[in-house]
Coordinates of C-alpha atoms in Angstrom, one line a residue:
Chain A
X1 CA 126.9 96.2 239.9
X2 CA 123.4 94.4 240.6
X3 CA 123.3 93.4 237.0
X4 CA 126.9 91.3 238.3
X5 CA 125.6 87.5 238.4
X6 CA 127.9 87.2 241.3
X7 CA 126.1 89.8 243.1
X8 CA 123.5 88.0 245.2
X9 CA 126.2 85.5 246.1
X10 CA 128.1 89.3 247.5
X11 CA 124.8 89.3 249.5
X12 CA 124.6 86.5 250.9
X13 CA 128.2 86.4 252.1
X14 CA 127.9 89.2 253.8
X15 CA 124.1 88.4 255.8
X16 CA 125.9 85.3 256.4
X17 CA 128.9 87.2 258.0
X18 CA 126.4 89.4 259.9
X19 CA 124.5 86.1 260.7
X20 CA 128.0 84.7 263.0
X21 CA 129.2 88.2 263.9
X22 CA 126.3 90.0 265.1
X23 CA 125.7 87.4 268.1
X24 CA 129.5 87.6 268.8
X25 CA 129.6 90.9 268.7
X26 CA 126.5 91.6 270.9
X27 CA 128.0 89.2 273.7
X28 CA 131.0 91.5 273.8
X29 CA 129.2 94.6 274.5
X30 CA 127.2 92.3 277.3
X31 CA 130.1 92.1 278.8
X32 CA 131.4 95.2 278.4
X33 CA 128.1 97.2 279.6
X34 CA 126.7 94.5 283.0
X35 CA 129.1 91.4 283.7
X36 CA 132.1 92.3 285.4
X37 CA 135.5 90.2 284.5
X38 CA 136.5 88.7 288.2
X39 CA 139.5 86.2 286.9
X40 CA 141.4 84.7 289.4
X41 CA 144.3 82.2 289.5
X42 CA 141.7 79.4 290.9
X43 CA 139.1 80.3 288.5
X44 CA 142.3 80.6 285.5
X45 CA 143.6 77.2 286.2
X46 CA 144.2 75.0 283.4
X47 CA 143.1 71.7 284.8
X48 CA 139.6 71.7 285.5
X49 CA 138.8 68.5 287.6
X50 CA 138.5 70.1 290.6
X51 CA 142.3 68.9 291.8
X52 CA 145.5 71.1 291.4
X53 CA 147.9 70.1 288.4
X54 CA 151.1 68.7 289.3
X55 CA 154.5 68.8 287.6
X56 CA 155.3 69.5 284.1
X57 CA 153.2 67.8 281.1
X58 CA 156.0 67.2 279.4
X59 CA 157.1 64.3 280.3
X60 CA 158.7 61.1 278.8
X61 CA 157.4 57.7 278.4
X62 CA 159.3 54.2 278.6
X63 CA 160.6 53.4 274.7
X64 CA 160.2 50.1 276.4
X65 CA 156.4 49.7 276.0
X66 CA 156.8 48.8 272.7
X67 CA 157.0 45.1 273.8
X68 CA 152.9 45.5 274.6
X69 CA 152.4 47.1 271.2
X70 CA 153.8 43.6 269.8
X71 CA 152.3 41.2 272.1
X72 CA 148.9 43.2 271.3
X73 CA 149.6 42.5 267.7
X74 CA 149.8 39.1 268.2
X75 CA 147.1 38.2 270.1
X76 CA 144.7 41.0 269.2
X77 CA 144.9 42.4 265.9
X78 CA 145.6 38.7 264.8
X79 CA 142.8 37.3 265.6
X80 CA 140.5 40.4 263.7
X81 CA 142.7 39.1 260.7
X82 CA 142.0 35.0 261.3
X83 CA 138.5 35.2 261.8
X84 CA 137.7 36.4 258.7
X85 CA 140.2 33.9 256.9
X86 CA 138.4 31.6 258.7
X87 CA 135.3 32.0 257.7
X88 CA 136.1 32.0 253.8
X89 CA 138.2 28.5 254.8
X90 CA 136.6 26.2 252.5
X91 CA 136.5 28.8 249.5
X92 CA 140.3 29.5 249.6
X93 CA 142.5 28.7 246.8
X94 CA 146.4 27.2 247.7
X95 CA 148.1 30.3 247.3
X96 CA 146.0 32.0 249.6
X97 CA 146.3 30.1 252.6
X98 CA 150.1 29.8 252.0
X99 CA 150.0 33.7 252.1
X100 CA 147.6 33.3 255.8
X101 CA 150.2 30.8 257.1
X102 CA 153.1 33.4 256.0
X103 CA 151.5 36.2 258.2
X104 CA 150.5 33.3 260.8
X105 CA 153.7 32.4 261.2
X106 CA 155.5 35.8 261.1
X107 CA 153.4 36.6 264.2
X108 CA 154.1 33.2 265.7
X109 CA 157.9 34.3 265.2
X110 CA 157.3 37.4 267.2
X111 CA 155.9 35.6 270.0
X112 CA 158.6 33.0 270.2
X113 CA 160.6 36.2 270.2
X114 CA 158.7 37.7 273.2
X115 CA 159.1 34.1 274.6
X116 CA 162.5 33.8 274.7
X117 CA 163.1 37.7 276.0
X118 CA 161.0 36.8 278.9
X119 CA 158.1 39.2 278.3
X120 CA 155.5 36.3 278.7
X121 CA 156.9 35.8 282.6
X122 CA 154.5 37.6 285.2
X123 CA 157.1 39.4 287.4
Chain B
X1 CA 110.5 101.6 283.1
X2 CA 108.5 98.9 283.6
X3 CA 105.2 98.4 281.1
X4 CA 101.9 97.9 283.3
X5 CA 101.4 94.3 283.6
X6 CA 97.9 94.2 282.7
X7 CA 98.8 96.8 279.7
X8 CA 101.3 94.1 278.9
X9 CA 98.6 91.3 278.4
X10 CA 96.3 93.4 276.5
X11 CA 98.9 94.3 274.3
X12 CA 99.5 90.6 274.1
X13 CA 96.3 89.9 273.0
X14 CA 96.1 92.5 269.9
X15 CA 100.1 90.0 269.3
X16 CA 102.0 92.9 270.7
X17 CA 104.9 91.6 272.6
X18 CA 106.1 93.9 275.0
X19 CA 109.7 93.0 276.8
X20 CA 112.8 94.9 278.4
X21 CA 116.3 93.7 278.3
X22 CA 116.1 92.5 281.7
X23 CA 113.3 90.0 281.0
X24 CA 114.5 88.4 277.7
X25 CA 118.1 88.5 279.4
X26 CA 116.4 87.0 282.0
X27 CA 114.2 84.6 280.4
X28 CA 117.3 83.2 278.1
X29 CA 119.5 82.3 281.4
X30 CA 116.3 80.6 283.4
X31 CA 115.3 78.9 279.8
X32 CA 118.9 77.2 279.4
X33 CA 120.2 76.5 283.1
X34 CA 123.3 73.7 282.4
X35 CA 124.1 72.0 285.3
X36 CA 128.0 70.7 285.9
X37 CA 128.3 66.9 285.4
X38 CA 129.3 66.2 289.1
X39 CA 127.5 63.5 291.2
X40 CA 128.6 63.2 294.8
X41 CA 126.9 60.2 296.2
X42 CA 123.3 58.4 296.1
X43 CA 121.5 61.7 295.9
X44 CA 123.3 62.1 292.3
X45 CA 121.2 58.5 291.3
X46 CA 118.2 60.7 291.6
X47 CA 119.6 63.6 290.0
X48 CA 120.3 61.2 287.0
X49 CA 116.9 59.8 287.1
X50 CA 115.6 63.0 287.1
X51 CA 117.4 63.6 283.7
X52 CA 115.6 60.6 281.8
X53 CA 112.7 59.9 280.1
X54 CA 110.2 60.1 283.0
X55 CA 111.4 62.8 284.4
X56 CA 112.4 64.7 281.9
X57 CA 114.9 67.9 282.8
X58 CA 114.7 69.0 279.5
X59 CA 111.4 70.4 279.9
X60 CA 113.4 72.9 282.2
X61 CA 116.4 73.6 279.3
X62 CA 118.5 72.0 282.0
X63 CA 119.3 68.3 280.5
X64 CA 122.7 69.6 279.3
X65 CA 124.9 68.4 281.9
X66 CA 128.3 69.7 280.9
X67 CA 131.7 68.1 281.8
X68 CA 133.2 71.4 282.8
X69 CA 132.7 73.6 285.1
X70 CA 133.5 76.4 282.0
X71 CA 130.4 75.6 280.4
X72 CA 127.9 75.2 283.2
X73 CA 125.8 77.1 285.2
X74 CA 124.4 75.3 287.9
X75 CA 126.7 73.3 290.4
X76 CA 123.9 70.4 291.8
X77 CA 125.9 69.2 295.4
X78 CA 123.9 66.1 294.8
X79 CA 125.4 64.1 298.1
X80 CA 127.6 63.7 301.4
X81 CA 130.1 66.4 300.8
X82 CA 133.2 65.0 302.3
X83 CA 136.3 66.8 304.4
X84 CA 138.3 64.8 301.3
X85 CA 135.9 66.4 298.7
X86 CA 135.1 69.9 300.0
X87 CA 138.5 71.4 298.4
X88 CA 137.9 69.9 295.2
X89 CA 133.8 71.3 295.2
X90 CA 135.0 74.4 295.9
X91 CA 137.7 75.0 293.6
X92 CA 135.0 73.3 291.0
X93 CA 132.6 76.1 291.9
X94 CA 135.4 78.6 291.4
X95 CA 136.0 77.6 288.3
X96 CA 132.4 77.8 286.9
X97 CA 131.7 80.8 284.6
X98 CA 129.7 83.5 286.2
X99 CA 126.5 83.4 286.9
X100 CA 126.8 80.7 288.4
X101 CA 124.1 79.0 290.3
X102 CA 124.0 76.1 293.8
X103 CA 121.2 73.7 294.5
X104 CA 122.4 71.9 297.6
X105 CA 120.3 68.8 297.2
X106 CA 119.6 65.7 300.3
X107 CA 120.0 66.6 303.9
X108 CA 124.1 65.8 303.6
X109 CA 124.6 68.5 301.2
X110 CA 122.4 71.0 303.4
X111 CA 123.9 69.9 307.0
X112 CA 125.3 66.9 306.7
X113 CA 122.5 64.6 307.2
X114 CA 122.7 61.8 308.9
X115 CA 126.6 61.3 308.7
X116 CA 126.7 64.8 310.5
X117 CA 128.4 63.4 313.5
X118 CA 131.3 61.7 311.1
X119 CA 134.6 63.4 311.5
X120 CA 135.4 63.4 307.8
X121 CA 131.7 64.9 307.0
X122 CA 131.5 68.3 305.7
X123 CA 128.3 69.5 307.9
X124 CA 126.6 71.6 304.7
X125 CA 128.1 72.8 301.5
X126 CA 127.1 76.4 302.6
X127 CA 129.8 76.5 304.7
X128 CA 132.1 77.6 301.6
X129 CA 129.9 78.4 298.8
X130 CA 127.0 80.4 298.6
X131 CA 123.7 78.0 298.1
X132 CA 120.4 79.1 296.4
X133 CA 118.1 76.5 296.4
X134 CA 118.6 74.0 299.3
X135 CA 116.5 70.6 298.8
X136 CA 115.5 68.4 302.2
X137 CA 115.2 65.0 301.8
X138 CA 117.5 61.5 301.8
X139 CA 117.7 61.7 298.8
X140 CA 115.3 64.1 297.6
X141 CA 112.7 62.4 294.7
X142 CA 113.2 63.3 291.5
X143 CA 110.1 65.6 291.8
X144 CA 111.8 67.6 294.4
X145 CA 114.6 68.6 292.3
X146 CA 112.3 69.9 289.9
X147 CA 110.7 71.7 292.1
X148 CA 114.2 72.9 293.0
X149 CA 114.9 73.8 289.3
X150 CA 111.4 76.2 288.8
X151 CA 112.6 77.8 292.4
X152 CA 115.9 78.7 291.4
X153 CA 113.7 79.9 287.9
X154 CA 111.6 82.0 289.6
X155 CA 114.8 83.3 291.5
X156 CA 116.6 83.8 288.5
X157 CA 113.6 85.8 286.7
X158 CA 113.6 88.3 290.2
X159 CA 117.0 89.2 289.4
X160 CA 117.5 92.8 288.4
X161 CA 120.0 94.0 285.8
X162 CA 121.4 97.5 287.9
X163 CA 120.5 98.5 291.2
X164 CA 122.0 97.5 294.3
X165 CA 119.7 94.8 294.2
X166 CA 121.7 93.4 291.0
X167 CA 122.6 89.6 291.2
X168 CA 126.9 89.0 292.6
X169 CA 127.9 88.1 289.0
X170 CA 126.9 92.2 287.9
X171 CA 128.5 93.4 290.8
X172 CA 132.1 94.2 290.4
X173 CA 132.8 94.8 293.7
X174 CA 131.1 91.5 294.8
X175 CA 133.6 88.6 295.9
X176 CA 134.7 86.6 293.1
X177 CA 136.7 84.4 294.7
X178 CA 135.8 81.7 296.8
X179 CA 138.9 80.6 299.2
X180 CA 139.7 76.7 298.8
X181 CA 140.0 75.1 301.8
X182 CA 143.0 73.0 302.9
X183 CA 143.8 70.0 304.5
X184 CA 145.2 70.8 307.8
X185 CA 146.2 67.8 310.9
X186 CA 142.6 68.2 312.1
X187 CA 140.0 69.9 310.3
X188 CA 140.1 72.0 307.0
X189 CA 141.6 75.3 307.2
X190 CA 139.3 77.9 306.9
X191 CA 136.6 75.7 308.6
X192 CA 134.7 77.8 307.1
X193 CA 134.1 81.2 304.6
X194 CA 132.6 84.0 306.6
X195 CA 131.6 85.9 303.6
X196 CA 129.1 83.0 303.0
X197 CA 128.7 81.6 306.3
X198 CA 128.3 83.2 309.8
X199 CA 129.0 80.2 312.6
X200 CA 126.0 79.9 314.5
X201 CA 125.6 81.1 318.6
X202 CA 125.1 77.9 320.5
X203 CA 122.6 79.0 322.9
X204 CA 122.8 76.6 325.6

């Protein structure tokens, strides 16, 4: 068996399962032998802010917010995409600031979208 | 079974280390003291000052401050404790892991302080929960809360293992619970715990 190559690899798996377990396994005597479980539904409580949890955390959210995901893409995630295109400008080639104005413009469309549906109007 | 102190230090010298489970139990929970992330009001400015470079905390083992009261140790009442935020302190302390430790630091958290006579001021955290280490002072320097943190060391490090002397947290007939106050049309309801707090005899 020691002549196994695999054998001090057996060895060390099993220190290094001795290595995690023994520490765990001391704690839980610990607190077996001198500390005392005192659970309580204060101490038990899931939320642990210091306030009481309220209603059910299961709850739904408006589909409706989907109109900021869009407007975020617009304005936000477009502007990550034109600075870089902007920078590389003068290098471009034709087809490739065709394919910028494409994407430029298809975001353009989805704010006249969000235009015309009223999203833009502070209410 | 204690070993002979000076027995102790000769043996140290020949590099014989002589402990009991009480000391290096001991020594282990006074050596890595967490304290809950929980600043109240300008005392807690001081309390974070006292965690930086010039300070230093971790020289104690105390400079994790953990955001839940699962994983710490030490609850610092680091300010005005108000009527508003008594319920939430004290279900905060509840929920803390035992042992669990109090510094009560500036004159607010020990009495109130100098918003005493405000209706919506707490007058001392003590009132509720059970405080080891109070700290005068508005606010206390940083140096005072160290000071604070070696006391509530060498408290920790008096602390025996069985006996009736043992520490709440070994005591299973010691009161776990603490009872959360409530907001009632006047004051909070209990005004106080009387198994932490006796109300003083005005003697007039």
């Amino acid at each position: 068996m020691a002549s196994s190559p695999y054998f001090s690899l057996a060895v060390l798996f099993v220190a290094a399962l001795g290595f995690g377990l023994t520490p765990l396994g001391l704690a839980w005597l610990w607190g077996r032998v001198f500390s005392p479980a005192k659970p309580n539904a204060v101490k038990n409580a899931i939320y642990e802010c210091g306030l009481e949890s309220r209603g059910d955390a299961w709850m739904q959210f408006r589909s409706a917010y989907y109109l900021y995901a869009i407007i975020f893409l617009i304005f936000d995630v477009e502007a990550v995409f034109l600075l870089p295109f902007a920078v590389a400008f003068t290098g471009l080639g034709a087809a490739a600031c065709v394919a910028m104005l494409v994407f430029v413009l298809m975001l353009i469309e989805g704010l006249a979208w969000a235009w015309a549906k009223g999203v833009l109007t502070w209410a | 079974m204690a070993v002979d102190e000076g027995l102790k230090i000769e043996l140290g010298k020949q590099g014989v280390f002589v402990t009991t489970i009480e000391e290096l139990y001991n020594w282990g929970r006074r050596s890595s003291i967490w304290p809950m992330q929980f600043g109240l009001a300008c005392c807690a400015i001081e309390m974070i000052a006292t965690t930086m470079a010039r300070y230093d905390l971790a020289r104690f083992g105390a400079e994790v401050f953990r955001p839940s009261p699962r994983q710490a140790d030490l609850m610092i009442i680091s300010g005005t404790v108000t009527k508003k935020m008594a319920p939430q302190v004290v279900r905060l302390y509840n929920q803390m892991a035992e042992p669990r430790y109090v510094i009560a630091m500036g004159a607010c958290a020990i009495s109130g302080g100098p918003f005493k006579q405000g209706y919506n001021v707490l007058k001392g955290i003590d009132r509720y929960i059970p405080v080891d280490v109070h700290i005068p002072g508005c606010p206390p320097r940083p140096e005072a809360l160290l000071q604070a943190f070696m006391t509530l060391q060498k408290k920790i490090d008096g602390q025996p293992l069985t006996g009736p002397d043992r520490p709440r947290f070994l005591d299973a007939e010691a009161q776990g619970e603490f009872p959360v106050p409530v907001q009632g049309e006047h004051d909070l309801e209990p005004t106080s715990n009387p198994g932490v707090w006796t109300v003083p005899v005005v003697i007039r």
